[in-house]
CSV table of N, CA and C in Angstrom, one decimal:
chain,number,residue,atom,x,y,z
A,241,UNK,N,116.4,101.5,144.7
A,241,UNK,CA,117.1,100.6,143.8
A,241,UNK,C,116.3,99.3,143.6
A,242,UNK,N,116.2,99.1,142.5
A,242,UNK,CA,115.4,97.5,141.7
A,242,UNK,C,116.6,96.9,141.7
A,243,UNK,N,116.6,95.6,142.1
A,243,UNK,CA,117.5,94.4,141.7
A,243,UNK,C,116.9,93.5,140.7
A,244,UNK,N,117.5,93.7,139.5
A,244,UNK,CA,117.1,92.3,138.1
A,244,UNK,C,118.2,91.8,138.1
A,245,UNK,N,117.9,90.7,138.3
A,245,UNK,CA,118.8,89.1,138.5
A,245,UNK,C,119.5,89.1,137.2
A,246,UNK,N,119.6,89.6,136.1
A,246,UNK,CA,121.0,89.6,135.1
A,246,UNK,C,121.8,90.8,135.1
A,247,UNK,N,121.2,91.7,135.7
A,247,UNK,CA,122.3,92.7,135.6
A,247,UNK,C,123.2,92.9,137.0
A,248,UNK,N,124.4,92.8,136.7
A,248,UNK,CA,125.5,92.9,137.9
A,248,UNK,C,125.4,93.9,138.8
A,249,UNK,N,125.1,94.2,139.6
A,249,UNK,CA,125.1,94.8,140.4
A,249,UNK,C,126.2,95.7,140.8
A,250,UNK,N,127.4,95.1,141.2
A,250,UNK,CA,128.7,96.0,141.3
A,250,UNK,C,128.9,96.6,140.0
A,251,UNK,N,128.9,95.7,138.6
A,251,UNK,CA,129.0,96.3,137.2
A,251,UNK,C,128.0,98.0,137.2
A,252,UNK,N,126.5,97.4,137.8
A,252,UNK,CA,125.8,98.8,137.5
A,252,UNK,C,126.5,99.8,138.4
A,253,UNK,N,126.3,100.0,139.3
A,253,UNK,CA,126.8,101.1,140.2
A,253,UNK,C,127.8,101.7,140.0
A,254,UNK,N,129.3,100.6,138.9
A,254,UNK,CA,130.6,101.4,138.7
A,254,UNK,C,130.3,102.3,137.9
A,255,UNK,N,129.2,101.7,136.9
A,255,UNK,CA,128.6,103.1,135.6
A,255,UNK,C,128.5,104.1,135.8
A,256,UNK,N,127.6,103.9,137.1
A,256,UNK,CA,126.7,105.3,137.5
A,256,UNK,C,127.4,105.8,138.3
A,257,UNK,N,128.3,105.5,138.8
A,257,UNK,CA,129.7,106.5,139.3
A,257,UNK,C,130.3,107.4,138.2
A,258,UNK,N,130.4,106.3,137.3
A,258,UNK,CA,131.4,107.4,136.1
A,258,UNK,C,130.6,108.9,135.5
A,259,UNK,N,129.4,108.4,135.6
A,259,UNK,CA,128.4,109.7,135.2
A,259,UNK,C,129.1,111.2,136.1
A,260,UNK,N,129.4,110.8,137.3
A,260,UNK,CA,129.7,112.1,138.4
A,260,UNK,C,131.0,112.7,137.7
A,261,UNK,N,131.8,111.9,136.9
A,261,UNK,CA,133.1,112.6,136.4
A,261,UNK,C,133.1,112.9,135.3
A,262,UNK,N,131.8,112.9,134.3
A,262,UNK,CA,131.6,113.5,133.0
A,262,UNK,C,132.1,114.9,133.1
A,263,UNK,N,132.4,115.5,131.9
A,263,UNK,CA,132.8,117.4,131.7
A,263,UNK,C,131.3,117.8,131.6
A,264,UNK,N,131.8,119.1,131.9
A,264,UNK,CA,130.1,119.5,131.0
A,264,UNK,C,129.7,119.3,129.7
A,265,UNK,N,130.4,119.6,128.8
A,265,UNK,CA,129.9,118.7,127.9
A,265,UNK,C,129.8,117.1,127.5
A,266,UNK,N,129.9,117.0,128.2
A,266,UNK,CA,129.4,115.4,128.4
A,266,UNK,C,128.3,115.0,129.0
A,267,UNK,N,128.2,116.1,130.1
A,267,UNK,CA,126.8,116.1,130.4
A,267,UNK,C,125.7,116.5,129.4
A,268,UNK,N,125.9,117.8,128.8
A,268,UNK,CA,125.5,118.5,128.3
A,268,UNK,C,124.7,117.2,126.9
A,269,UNK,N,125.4,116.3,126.0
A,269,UNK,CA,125.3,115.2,125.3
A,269,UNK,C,124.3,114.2,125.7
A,270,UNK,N,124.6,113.7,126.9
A,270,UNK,CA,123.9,112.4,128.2
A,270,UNK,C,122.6,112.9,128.1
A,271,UNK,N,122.0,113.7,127.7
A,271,UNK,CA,120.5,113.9,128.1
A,271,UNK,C,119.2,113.7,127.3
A,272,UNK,N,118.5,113.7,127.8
A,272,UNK,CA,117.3,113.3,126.7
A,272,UNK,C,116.9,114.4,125.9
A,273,UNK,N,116.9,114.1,124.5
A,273,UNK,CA,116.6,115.0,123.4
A,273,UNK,C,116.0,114.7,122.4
A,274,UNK,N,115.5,115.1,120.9
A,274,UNK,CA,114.7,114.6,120.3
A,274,UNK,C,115.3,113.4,119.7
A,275,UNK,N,114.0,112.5,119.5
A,275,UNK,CA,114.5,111.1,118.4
A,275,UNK,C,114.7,111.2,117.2
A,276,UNK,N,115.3,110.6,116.5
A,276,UNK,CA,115.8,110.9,115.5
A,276,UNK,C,115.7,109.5,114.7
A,277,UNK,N,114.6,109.5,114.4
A,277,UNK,CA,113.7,108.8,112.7
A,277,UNK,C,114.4,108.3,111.8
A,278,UNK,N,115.4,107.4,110.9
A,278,UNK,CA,115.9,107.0,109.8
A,278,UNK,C,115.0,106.4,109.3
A,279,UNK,N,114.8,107.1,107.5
A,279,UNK,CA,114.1,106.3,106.6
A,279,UNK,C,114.6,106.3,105.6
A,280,UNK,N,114.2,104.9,104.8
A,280,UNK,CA,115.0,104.7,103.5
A,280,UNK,C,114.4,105.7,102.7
A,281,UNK,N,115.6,106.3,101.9
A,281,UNK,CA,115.1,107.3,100.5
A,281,UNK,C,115.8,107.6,99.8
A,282,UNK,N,115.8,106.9,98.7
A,282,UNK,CA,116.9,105.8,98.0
A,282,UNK,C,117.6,107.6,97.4
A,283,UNK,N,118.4,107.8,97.3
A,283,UNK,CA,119.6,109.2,96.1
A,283,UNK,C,118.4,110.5,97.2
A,284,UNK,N,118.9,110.6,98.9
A,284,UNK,CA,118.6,111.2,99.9
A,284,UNK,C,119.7,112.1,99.2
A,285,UNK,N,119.4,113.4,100.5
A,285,UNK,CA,120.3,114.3,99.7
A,285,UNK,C,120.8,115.0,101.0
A,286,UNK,N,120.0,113.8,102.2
A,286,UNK,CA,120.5,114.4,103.8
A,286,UNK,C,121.8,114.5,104.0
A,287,UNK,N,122.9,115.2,104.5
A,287,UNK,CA,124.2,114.8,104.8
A,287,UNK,C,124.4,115.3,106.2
A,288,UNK,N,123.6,115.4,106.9
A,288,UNK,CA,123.2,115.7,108.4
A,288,UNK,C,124.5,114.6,109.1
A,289,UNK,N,124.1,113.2,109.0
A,289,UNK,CA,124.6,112.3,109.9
A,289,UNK,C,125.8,110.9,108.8
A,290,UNK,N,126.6,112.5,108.0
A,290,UNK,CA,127.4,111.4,107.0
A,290,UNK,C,128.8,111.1,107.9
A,291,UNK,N,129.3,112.2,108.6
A,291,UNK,CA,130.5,112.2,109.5
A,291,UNK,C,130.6,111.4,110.3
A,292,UNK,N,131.5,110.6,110.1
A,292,UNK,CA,131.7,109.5,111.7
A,292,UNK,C,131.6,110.5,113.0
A,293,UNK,N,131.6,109.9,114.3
A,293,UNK,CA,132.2,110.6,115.6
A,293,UNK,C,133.3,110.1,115.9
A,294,UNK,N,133.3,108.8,115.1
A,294,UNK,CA,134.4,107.6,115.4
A,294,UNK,C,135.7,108.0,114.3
A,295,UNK,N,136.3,109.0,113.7
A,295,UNK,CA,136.9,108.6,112.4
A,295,UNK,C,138.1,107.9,112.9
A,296,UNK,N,138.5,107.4,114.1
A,296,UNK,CA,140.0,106.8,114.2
A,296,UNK,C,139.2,104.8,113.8
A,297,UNK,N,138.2,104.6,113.9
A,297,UNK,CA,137.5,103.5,114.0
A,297,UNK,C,136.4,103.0,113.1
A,298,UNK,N,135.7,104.0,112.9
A,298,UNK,CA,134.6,104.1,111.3
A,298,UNK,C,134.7,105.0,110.7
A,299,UNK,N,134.7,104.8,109.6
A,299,UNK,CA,134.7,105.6,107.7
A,299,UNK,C,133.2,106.6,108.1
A,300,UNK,N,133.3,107.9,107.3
A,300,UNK,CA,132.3,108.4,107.4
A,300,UNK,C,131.4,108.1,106.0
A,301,UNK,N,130.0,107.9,106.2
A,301,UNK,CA,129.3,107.6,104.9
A,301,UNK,C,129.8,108.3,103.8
A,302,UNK,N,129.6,107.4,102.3
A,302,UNK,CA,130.2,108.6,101.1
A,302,UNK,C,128.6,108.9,100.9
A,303,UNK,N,127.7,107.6,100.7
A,303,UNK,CA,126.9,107.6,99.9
A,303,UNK,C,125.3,107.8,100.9
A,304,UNK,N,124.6,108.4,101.1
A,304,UNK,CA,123.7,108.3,102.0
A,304,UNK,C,122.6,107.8,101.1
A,305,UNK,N,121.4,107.1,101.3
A,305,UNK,CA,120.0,106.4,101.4
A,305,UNK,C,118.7,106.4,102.2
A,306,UNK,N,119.1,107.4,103.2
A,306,UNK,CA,117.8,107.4,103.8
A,306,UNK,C,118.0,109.2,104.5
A,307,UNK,N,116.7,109.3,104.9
A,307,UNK,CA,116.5,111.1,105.6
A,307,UNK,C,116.3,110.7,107.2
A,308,UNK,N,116.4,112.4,107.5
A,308,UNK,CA,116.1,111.8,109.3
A,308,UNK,C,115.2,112.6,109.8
A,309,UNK,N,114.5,112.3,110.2
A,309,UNK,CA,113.2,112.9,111.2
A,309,UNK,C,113.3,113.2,112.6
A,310,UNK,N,113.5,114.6,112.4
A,310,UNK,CA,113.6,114.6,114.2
A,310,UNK,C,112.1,115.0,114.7
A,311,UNK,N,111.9,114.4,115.7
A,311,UNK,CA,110.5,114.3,116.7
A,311,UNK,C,110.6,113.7,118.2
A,312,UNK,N,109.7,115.1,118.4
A,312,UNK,CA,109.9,115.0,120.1
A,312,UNK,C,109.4,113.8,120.8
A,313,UNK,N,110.1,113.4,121.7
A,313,UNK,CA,109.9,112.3,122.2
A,313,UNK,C,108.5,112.2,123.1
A,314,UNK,N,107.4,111.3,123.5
A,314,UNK,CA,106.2,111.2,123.9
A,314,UNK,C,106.5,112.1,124.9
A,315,UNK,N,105.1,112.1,126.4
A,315,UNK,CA,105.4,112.8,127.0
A,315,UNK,C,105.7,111.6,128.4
A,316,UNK,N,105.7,111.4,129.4
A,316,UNK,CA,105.9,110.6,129.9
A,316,UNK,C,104.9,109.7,130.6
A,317,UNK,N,104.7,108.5,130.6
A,317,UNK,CA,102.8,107.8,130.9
A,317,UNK,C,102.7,108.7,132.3
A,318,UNK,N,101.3,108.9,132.8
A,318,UNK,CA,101.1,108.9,133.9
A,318,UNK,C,101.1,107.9,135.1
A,319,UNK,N,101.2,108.6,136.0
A,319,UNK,CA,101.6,107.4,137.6
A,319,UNK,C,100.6,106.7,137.5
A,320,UNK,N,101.5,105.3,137.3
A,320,UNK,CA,100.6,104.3,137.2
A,320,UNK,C,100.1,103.2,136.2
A,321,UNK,N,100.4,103.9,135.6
A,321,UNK,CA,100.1,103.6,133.7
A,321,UNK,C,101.1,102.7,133.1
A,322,UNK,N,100.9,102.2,132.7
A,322,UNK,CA,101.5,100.8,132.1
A,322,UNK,C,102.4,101.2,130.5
A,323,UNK,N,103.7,100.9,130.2
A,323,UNK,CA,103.4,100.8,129.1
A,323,UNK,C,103.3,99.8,127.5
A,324,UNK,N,103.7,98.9,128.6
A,324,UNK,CA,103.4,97.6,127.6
A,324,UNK,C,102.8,96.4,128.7
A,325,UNK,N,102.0,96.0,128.0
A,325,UNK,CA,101.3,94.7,128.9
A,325,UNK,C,101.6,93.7,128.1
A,326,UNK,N,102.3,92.7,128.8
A,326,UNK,CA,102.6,91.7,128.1
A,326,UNK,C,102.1,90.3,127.8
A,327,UNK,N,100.8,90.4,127.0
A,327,UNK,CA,99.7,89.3,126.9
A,327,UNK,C,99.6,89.4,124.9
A,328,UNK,N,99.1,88.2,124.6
A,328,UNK,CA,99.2,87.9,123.4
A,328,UNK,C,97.6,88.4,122.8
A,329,UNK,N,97.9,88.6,121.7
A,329,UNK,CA,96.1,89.2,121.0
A,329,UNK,C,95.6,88.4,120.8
A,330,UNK,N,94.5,88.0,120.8
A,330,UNK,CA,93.1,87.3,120.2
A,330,UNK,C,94.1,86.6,119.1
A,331,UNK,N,93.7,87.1,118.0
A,331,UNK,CA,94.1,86.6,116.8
A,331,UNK,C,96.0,85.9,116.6
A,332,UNK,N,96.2,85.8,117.2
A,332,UNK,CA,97.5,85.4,117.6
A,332,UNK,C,97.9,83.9,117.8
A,333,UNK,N,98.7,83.2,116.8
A,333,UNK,CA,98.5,81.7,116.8
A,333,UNK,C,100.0,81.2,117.0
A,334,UNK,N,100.3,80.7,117.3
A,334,UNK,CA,101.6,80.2,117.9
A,334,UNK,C,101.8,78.3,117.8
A,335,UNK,N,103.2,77.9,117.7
A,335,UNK,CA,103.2,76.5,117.0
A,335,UNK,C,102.3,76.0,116.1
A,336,UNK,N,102.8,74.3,116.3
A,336,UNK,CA,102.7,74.0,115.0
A,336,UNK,C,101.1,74.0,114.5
A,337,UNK,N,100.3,73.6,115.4
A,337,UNK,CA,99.1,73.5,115.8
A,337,UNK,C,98.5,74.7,115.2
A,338,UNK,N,98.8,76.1,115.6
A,338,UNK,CA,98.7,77.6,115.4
A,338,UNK,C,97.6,77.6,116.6
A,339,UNK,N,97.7,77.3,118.0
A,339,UNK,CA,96.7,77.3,118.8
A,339,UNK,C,97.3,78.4,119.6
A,340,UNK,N,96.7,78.7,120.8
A,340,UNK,CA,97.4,79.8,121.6
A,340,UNK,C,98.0,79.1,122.6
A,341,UNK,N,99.4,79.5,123.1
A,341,UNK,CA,100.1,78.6,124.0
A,341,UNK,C,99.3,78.7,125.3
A,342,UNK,N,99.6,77.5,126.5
A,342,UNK,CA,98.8,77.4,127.4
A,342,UNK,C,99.3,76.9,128.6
């Protein structure tokens, strides 16, 4: 277990309790699957994702605008491998100055 100083600790753990009393299908949902892409495309003719899940809470789309791309998610970095390094680019100017911060 990692401890990050904003996230509650008692809060996290009650989460991941609730996970143990999902149904199977709930599990079956909870899992990683492909991503799913929205792009604008103006008189789309997708009606894949018009239906609320919510209909006691949200309206289901009338009018849709964009299509959806499903694509498999990367594969996972290898041990060790970084996936974001968090350093600014060369060409990267910041304030008023536009110098690099220091």
């Amino acid at each position: 277990v990692i401890l990050i100083n904003f996230i509650d600790e008692e809060r996290l753990l009650a989460a991941d309790a609730l996970v143990k009393g999902l149904s199977k299908e709930e599990q079956e949902q909870n899992k990683l699957g492909p991503m799913l892409i929205f792009r604008h495309q103006k008189d789309s003719k997708d009606k894949t994702f018009l239906t609320s899940t919510l209909p006691n809470r949200l309206a289901s789309v009338a009018v849709c605008n964009s299509r959806c791309v499903r694509k498999e998610p990367p594969p996972p970095l290898p041990a060790g491998a970084f996936g974001f390094i968090p350093v600014l680019h060369e060409a990267t100017r910041t304030g008023d100055k536009g110098g690099v911060p220091g």
